[in-house]
mmCIF file of C-alpha atoms in Angstrom:
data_model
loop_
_atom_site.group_PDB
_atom_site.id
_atom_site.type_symbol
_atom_site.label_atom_id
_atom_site.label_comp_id
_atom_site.label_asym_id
_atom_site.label_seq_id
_atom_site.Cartn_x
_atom_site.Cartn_y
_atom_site.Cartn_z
ATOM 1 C CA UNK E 45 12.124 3.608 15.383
ATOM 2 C CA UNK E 46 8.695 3.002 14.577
ATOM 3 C CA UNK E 47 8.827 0.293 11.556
ATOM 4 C CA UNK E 48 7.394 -3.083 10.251
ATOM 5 C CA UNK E 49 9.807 -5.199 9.851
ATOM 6 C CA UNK E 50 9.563 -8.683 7.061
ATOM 7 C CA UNK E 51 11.966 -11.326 6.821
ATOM 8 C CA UNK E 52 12.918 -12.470 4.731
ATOM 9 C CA UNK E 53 13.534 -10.024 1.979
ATOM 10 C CA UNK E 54 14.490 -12.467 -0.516
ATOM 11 C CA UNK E 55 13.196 -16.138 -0.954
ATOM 12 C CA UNK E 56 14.206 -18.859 -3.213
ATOM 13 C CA UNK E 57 11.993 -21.727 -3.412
ATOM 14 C CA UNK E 58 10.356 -25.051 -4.466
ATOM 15 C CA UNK E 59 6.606 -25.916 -5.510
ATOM 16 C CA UNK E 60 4.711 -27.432 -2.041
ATOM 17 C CA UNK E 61 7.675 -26.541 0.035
ATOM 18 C CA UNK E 62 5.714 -24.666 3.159
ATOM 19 C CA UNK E 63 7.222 -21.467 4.065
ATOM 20 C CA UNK E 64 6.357 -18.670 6.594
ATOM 21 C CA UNK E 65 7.197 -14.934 5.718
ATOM 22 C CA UNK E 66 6.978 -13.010 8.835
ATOM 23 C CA UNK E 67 5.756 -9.910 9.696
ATOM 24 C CA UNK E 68 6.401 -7.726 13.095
ATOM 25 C CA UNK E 69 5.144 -4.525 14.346
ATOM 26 C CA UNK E 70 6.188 -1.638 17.050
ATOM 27 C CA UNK E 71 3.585 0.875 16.958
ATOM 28 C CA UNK E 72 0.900 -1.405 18.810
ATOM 29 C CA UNK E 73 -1.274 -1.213 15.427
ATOM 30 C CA UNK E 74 -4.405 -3.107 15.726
ATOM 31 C CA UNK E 75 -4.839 -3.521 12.441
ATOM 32 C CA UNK E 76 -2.090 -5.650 9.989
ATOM 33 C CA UNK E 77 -2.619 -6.651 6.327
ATOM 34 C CA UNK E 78 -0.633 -8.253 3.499
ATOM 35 C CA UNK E 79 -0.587 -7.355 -0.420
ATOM 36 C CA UNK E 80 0.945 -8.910 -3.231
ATOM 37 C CA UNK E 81 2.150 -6.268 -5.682
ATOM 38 C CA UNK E 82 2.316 -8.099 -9.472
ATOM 39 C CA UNK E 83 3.336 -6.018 -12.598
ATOM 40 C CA UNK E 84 -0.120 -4.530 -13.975
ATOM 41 C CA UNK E 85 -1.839 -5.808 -11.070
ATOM 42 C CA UNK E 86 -1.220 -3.258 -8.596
ATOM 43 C CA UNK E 87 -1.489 -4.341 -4.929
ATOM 44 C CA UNK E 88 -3.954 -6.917 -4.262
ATOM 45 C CA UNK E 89 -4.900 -7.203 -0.547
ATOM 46 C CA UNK E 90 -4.448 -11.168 0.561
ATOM 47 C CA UNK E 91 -5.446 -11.219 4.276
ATOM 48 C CA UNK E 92 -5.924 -8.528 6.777
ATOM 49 C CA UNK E 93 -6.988 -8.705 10.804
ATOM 50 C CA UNK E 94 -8.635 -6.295 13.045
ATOM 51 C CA UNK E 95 -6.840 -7.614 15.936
ATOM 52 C CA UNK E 96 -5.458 -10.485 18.245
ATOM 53 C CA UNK E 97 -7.103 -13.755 16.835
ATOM 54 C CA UNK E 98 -9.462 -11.771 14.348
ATOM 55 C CA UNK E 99 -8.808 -12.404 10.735
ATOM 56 C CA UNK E 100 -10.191 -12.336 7.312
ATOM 57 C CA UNK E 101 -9.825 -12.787 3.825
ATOM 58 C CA UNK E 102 -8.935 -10.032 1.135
ATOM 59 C CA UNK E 103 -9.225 -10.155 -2.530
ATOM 60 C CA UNK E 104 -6.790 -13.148 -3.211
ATOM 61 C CA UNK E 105 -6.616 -15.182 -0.370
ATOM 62 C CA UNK E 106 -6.518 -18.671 -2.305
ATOM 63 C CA UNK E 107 -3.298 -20.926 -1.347
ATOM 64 C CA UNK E 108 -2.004 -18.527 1.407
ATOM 65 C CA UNK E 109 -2.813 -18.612 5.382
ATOM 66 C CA UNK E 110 -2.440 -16.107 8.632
ATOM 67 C CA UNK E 111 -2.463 -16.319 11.777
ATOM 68 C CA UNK E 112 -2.698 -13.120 14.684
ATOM 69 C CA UNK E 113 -1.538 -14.957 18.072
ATOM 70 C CA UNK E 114 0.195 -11.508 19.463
ATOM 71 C CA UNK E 115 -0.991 -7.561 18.030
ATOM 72 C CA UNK E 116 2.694 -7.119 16.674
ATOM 73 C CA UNK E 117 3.183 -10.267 14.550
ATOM 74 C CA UNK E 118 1.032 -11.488 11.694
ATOM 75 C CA UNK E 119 2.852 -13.884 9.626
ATOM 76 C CA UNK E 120 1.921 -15.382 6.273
ATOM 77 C CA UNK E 121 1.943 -18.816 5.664
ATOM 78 C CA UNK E 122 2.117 -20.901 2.418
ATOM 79 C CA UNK E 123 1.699 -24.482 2.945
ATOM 80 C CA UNK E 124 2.177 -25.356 -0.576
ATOM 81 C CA UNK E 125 3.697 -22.495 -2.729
ATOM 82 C CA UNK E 126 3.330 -22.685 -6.538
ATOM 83 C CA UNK E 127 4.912 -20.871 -9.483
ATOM 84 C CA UNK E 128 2.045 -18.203 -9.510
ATOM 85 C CA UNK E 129 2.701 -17.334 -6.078
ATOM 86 C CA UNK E 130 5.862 -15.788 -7.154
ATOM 87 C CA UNK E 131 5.406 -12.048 -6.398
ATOM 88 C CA UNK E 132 6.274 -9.307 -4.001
ATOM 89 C CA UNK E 133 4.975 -9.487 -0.721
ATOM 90 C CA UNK E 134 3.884 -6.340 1.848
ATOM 91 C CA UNK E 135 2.868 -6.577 4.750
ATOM 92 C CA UNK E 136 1.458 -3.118 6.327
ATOM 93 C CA UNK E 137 -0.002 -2.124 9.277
ATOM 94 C CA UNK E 138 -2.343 0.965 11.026
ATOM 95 C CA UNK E 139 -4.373 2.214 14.166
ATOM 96 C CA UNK E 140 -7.765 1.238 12.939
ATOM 97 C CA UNK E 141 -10.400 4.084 11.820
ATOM 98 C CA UNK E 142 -10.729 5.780 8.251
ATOM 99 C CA UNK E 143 -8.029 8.417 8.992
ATOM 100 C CA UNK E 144 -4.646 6.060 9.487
ATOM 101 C CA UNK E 145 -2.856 5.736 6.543
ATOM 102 C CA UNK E 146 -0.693 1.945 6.789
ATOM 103 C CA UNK E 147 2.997 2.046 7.724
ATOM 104 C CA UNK E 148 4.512 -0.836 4.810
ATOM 105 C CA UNK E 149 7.360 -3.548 4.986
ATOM 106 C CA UNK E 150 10.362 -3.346 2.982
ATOM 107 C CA UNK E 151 9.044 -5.931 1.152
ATOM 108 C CA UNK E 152 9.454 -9.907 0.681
ATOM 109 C CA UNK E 153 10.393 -11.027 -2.649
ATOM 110 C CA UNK E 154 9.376 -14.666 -3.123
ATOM 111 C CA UNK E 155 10.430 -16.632 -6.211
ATOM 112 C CA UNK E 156 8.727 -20.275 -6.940
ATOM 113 C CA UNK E 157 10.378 -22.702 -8.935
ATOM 114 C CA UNK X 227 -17.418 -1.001 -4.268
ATOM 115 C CA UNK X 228 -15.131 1.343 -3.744
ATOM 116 C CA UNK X 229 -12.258 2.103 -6.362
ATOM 117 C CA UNK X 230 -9.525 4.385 -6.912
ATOM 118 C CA UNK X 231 -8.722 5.452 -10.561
ATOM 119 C CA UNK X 232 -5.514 7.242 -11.298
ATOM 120 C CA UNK X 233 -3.771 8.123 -14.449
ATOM 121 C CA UNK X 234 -1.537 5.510 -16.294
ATOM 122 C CA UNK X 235 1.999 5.940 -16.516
ATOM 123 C CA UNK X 236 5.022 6.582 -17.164
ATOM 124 C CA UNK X 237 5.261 10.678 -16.897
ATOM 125 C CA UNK X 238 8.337 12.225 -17.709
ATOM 126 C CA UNK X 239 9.369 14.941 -16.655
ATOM 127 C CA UNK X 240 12.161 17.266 -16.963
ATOM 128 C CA UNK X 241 13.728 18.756 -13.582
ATOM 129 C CA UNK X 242 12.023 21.772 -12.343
ATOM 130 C CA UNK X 243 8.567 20.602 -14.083
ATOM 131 C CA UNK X 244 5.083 20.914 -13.042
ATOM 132 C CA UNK X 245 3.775 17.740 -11.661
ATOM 133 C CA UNK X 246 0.076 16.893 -12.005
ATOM 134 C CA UNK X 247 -1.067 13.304 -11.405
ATOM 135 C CA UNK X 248 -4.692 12.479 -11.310
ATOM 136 C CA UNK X 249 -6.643 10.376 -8.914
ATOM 137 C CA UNK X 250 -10.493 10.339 -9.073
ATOM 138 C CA UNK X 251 -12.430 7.828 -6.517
ATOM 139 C CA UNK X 252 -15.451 5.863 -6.053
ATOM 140 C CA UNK X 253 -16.844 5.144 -2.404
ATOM 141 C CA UNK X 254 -20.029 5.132 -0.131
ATOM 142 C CA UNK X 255 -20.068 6.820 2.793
ATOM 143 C CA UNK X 256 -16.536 9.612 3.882
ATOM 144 C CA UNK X 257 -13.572 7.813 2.896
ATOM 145 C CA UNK X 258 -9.952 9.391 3.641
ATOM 146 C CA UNK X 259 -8.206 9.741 0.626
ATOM 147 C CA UNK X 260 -4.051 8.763 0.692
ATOM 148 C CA UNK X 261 -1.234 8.999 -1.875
ATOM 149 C CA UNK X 262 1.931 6.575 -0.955
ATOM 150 C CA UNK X 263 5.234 6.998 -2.752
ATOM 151 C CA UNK X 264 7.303 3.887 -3.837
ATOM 152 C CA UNK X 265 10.989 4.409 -4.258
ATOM 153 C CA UNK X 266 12.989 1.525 -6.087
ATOM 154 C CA UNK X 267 13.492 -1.565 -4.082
ATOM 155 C CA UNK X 268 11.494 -0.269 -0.981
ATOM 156 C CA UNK X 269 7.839 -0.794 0.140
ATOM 157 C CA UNK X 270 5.574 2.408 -0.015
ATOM 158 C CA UNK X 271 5.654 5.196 2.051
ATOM 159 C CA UNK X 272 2.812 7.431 3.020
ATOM 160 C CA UNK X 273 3.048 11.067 1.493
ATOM 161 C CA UNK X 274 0.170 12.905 2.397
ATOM 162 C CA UNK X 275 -3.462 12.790 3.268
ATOM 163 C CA UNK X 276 -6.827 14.013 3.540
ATOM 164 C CA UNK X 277 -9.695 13.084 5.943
ATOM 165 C CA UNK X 278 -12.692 15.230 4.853
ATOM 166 C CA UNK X 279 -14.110 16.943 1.693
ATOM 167 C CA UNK X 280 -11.979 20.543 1.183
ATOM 168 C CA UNK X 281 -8.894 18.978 3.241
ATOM 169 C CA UNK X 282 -5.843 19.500 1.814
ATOM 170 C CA UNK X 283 -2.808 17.518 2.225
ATOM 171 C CA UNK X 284 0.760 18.641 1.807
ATOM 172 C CA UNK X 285 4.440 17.052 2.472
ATOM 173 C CA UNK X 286 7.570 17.823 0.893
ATOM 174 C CA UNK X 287 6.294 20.246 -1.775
ATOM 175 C CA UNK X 288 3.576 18.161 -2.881
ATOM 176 C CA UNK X 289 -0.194 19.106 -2.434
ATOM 177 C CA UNK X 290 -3.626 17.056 -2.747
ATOM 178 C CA UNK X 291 -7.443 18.540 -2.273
ATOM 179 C CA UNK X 292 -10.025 16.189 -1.345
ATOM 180 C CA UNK X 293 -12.791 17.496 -3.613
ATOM 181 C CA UNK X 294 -15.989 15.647 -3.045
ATOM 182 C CA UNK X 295 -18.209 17.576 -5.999
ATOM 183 C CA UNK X 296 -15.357 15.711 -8.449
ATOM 184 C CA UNK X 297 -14.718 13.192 -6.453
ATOM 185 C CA UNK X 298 -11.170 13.539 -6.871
ATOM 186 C CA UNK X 299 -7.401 14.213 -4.893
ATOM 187 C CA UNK X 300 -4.902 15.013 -7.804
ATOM 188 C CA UNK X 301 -1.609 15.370 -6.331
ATOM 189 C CA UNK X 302 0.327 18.145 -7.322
ATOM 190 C CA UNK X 303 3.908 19.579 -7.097
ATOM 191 C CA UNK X 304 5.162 23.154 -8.409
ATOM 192 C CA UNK X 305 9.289 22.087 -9.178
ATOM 193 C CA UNK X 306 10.095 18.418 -9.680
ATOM 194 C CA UNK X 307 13.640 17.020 -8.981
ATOM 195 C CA UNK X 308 15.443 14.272 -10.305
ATOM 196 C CA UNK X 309 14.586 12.599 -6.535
ATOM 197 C CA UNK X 310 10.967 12.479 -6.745
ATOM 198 C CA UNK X 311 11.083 9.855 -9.293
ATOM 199 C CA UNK X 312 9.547 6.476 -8.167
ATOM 200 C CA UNK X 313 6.170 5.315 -8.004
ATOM 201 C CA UNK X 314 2.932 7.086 -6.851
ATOM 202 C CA UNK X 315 -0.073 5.651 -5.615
ATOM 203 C CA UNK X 316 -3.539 6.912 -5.062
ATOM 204 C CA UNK X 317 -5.720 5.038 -2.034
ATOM 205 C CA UNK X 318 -8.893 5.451 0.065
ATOM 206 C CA UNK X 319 -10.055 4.025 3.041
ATOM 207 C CA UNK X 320 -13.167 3.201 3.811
ATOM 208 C CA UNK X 321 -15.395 2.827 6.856
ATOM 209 C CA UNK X 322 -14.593 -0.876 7.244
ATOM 210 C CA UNK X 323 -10.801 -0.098 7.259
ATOM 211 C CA UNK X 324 -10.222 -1.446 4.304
ATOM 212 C CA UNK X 325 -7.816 0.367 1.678
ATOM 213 C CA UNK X 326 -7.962 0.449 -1.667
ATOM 214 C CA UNK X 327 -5.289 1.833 -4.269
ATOM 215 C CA UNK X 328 -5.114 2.441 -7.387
ATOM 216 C CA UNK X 329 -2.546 1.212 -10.425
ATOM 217 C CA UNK X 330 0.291 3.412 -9.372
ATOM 218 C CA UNK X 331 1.836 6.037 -11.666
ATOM 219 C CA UNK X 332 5.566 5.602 -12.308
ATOM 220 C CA UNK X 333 7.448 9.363 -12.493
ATOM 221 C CA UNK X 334 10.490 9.309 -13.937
ATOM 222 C CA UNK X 335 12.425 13.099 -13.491
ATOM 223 C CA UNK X 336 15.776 13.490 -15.890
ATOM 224 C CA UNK X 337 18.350 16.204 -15.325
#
């Protein structure tokens, strides 16, 4: 079944504790993004990549960090979460050109205490 | 820049209704205009679509029209059921990839 697939769905955790959410692909999308979606904020775009070791930032990137090693794997990293980080997390990704819609995640919902 | 504008929330409906949610758009250049569905608890799911001006895009009884004179894609559906509630969302992408929503509309469809 073509799907993205985030784990983990729920997170628990600690101001500066580093954490890795992690995003995986099937469809051999070149192109992989993450949102945040906040209450009246809609879906702010954090990071996105083109492809294999080509990355850049989005709208919020502040306090959050990818990486693209492999195409079907684009994890998000925060090396030193804080309160206002607390959100829910999508990562998404398409064939590249104007006409792909994204296939989403299920979702990550991180809390920061 | 390019921005997506669609009508604030919450629309209720009763089953059977007439849904109209509107989406209007601002973008250089011949964007492909998306709406995305978000159920409770899930992440958003791609409804329909439309790639060039007079295009129109349809999936499970709903419809959308890309009309570039308005610059609009109001999505549409002629009988709503108590299923189709959840949350809509108007996008566009752009010729640098990048894809832009808008606020989201929540439907909410009682008996």
């Amino acid at each position: 079944e073509a799907q993205v697939t985030q784990n983990p769905r729920y997170l628990i955790t600690v101001t500066g504790k580093k954490l890795t959410v992690t995003c995986s692909q099937n469809m051999n999308h070149e192109y992989m993004s993450w949102y945040r979606q906040d209450p009246g904020l809609g879906l702010r775009q954090i990071y996105y990549s083109m492809n294999v070791e080509v990355t850049d930032k989005g709208d919020v990137p502040e306090g959050y960090k990818v990486s693209r090693k492999e195409k079907r794997n684009f994890p998000l990293i925060l090396e030193s979460p804080s309160p206002n980080q607390t959100s829910l997390y999508f990562c998404a990704s398409s064939l590249t050109g104007t006409g792909h819609g994204y296939t989403f995640g299920s979702g990550t919902r991180l809390t920061v205490v | 820049g390019n921005s997506v504008t669609q009508m604030e929330g919450p629309v209720t409906l009763s089953e059977e209704a007439f849904l109209t949610i509107n989406c209007t758009y601002t973008a250089t250049g011949y964007p492909s205009l998306f709406w995305y569905v978000q159920y409770p608890g899930e992440g958003l799911q791609l409804l329909l679509k439309a790639t060039k001006a007079d295009d129109k895009g349809s999936n499970k009884g709903f419809e959308a029209t890309y009309r570039k004179e308005t610059t609009s894609f109001h999505l549409e559906k002629g009988s709503v059921q108590v299923s189709d509630s959840a949350v809509y969302f108007c996008a566009l992408r752009s010729n640098n990839n990048d894809m832009r929503f808008g606020a989201g509309t929540r439907l909410t469809v009682k008996p």
